[in-house]
GROMACS .gro file of C-alpha atoms in nm:
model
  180
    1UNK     CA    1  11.601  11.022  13.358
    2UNK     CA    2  11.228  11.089  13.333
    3UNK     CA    3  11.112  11.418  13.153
    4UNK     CA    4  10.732  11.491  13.180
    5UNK     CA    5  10.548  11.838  13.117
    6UNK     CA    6  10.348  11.814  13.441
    7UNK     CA    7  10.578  11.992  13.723
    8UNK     CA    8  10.530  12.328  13.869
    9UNK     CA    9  10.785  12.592  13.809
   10UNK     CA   10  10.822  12.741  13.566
   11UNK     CA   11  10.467  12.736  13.423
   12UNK     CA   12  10.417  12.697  13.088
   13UNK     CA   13  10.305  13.010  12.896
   14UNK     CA   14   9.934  12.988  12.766
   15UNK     CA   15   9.906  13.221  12.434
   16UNK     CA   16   9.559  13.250  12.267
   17UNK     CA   17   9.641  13.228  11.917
   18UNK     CA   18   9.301  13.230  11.733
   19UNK     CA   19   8.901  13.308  11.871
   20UNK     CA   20   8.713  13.262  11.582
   21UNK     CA   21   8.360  13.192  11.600
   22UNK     CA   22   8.410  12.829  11.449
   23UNK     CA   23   8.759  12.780  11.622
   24UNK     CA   24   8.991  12.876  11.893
   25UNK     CA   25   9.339  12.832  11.841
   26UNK     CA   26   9.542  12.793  12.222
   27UNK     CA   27   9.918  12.749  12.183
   28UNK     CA   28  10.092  12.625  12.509
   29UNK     CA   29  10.500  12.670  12.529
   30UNK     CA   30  10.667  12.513  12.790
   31UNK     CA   31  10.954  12.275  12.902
   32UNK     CA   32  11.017  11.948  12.975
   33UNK     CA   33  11.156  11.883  13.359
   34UNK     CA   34  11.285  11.599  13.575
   35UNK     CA   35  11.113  11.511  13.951
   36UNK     CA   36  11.397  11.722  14.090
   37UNK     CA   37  11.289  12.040  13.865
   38UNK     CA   38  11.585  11.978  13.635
   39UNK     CA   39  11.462  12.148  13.282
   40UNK     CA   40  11.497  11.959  12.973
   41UNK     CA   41  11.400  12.028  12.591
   42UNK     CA   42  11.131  12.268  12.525
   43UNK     CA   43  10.776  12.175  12.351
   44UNK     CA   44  10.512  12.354  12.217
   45UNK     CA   45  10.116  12.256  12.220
   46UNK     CA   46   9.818  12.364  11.992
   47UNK     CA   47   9.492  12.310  12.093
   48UNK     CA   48   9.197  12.278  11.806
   49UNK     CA   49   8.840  12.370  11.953
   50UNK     CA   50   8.552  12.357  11.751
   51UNK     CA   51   8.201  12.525  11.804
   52UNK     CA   52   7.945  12.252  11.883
   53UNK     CA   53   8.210  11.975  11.883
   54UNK     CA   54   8.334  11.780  12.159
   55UNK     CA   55   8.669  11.674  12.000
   56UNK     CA   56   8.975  11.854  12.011
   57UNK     CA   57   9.260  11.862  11.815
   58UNK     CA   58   9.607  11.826  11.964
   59UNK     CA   59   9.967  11.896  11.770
   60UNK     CA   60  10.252  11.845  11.976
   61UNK     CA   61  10.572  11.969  11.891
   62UNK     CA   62  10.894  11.851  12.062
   63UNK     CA   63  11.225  12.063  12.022
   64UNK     CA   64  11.567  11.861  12.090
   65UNK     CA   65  11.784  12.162  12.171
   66UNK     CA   66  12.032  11.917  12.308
   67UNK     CA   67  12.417  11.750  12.220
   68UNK     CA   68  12.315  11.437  12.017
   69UNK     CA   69  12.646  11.357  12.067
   70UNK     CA   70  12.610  11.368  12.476
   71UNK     CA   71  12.248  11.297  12.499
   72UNK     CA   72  12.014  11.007  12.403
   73UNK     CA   73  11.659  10.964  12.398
   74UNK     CA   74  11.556  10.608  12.497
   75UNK     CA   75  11.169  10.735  12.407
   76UNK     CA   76  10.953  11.059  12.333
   77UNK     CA   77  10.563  11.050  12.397
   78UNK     CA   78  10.270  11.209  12.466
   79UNK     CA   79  10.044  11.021  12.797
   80UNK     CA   80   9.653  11.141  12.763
   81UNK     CA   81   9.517  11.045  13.070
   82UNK     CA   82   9.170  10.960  13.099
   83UNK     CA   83   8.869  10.762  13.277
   84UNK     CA   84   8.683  10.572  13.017
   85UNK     CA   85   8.422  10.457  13.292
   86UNK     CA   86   8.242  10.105  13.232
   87UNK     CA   87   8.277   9.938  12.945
   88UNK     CA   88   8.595  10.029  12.874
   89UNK     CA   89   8.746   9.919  12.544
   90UNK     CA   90   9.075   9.959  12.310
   91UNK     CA   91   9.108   9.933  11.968
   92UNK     CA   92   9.459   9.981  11.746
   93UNK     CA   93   9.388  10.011  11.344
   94UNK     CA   94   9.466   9.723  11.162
   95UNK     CA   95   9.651   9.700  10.798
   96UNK     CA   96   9.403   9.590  10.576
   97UNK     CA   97   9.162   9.869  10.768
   98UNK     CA   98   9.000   9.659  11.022
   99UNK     CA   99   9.109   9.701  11.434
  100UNK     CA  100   9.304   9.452  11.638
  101UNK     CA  101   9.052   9.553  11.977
  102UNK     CA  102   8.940   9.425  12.254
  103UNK     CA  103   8.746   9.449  12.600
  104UNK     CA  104   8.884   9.248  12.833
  105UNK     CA  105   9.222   9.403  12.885
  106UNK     CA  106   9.502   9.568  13.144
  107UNK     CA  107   9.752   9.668  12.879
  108UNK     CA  108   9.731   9.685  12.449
  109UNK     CA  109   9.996   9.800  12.247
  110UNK     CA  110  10.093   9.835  11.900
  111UNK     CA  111  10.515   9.937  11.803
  112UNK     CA  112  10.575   9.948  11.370
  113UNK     CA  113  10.959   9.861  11.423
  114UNK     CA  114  11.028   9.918  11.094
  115UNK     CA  115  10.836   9.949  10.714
  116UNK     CA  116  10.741   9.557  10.675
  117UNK     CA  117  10.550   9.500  10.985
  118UNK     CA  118  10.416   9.572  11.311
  119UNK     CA  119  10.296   9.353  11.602
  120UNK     CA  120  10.038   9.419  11.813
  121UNK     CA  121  10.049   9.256  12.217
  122UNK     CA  122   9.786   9.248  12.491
  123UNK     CA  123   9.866   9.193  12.818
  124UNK     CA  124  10.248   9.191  12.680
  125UNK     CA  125  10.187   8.889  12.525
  126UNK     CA  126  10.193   8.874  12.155
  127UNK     CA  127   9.832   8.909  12.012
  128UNK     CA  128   9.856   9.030  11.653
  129UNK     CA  129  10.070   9.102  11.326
  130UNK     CA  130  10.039   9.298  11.025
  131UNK     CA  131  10.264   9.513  10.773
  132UNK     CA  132  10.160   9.863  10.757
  133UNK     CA  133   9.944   9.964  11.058
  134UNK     CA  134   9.714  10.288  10.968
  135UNK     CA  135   9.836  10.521  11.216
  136UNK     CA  136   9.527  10.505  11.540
  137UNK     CA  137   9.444  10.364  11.845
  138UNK     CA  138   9.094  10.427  12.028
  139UNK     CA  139   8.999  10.395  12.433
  140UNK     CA  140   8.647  10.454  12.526
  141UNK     CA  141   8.385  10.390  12.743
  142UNK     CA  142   8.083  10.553  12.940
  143UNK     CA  143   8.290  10.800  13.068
  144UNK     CA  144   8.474  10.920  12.764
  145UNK     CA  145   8.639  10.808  12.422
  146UNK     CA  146   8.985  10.931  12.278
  147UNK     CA  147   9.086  10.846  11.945
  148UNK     CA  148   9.485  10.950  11.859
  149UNK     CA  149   9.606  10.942  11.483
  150UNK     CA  150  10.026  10.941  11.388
  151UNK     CA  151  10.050  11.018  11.047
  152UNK     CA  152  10.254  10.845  10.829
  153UNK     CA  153  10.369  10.608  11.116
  154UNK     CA  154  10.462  10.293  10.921
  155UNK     CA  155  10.678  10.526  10.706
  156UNK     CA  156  10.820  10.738  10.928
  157UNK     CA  157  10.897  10.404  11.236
  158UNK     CA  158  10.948  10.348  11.466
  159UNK     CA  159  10.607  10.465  11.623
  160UNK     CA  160  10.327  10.322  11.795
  161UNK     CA  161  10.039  10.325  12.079
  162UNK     CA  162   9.994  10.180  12.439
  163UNK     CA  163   9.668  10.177  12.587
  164UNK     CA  164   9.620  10.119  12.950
  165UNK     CA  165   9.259  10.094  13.147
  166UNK     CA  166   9.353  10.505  13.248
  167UNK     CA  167   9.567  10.605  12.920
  168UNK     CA  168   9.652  10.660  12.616
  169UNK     CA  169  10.057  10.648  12.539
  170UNK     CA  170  10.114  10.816  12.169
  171UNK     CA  171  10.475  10.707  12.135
  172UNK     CA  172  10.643  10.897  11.908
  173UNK     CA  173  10.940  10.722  11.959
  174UNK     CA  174  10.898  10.402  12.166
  175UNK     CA  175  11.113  10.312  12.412
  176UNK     CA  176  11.081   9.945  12.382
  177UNK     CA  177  11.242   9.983  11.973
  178UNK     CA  178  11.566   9.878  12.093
  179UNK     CA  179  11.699  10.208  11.929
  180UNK     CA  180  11.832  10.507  12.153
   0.00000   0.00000   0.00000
């Protein structure tokens, strides 16, 4: 079954936690739900604006108020949909601080399995290695740029990135680890 934070009913609740003159804090509370309107797992968003910034900052926080012993999570995520425009490019940070990136692309991806190594594929073909990736991946263009961080990924793996020519997948727990 497919959660996602996108249906209808019941609307999240929108709380305006800060409105500073440097930064506004918005907190959004919601729930997960399946196409049929089934709820799931509740989550909670902050959004970071800054005065004379374009970037936000997003924390996501994901609450399994669930059975572990009846329910298993093939994957948990967070999809950033965007429209890069022309040009469009993808980068994933490399170990030794460099970026595995490129432009001619459909799919890039980058899954730390464990602490000695991750692997990098484009097009789902394999496309690079390394050890400890540095927790970002990058899609930009014309139309916009996104850059999304995971701290501590290659300690705290399985984690990783998929970029796609409309998205950026943050996966928090991939789905393709092979772990439920």
């Amino acid at each position: 079954n497919l959660y996602e934070s996108n249906g209808v009913s019941p609307a999240p609740r929108v709380i305006l936690e800060e409105a500073g003159p440097l930064r506004v804090g918005v907190r959004i509370d919601g729930h997960l739900r399946s196409a049929a309107g089934l709820l799931f797992c509740p989550y909670r968003l902050r959004l970071h604006l800054y005065a004379g910034k374009a970037e936000m900052r997003v924390f996501h926080t994901f609450v399994f108020n669930q059975d572990p012993t009846r329910v298993r999570l093939a994957g948990i995520g967070m999809r950033v949909l965007a429209c890069p425009g022309d040009g469009a490019r993808a980068a994933v940070g490399a170990a030794e601080g460099g970026a595995h990136g490129c432009a001619h692309w459909h799919s890039l991806s980058l899954l730390q399995r464990d602490d000695r190594g991750y692997r990098v594929e484009r097009d789902d073909a394999p496309f690079a290695a390394g050890t400890r990736f540095p927790g970002w991946a990058s899609l930009g263009g014309t139309g916009v740029g996104l850059l999304a961080v995971i701290r501590d990924g290659w300690q705290e793996y399985p984690k990783g990135f998929r970029l796609e020519r409309d998205a950026l997948d943050i996966r928090v727990w991939p789905e393709d680890c092979g772990q439920p």
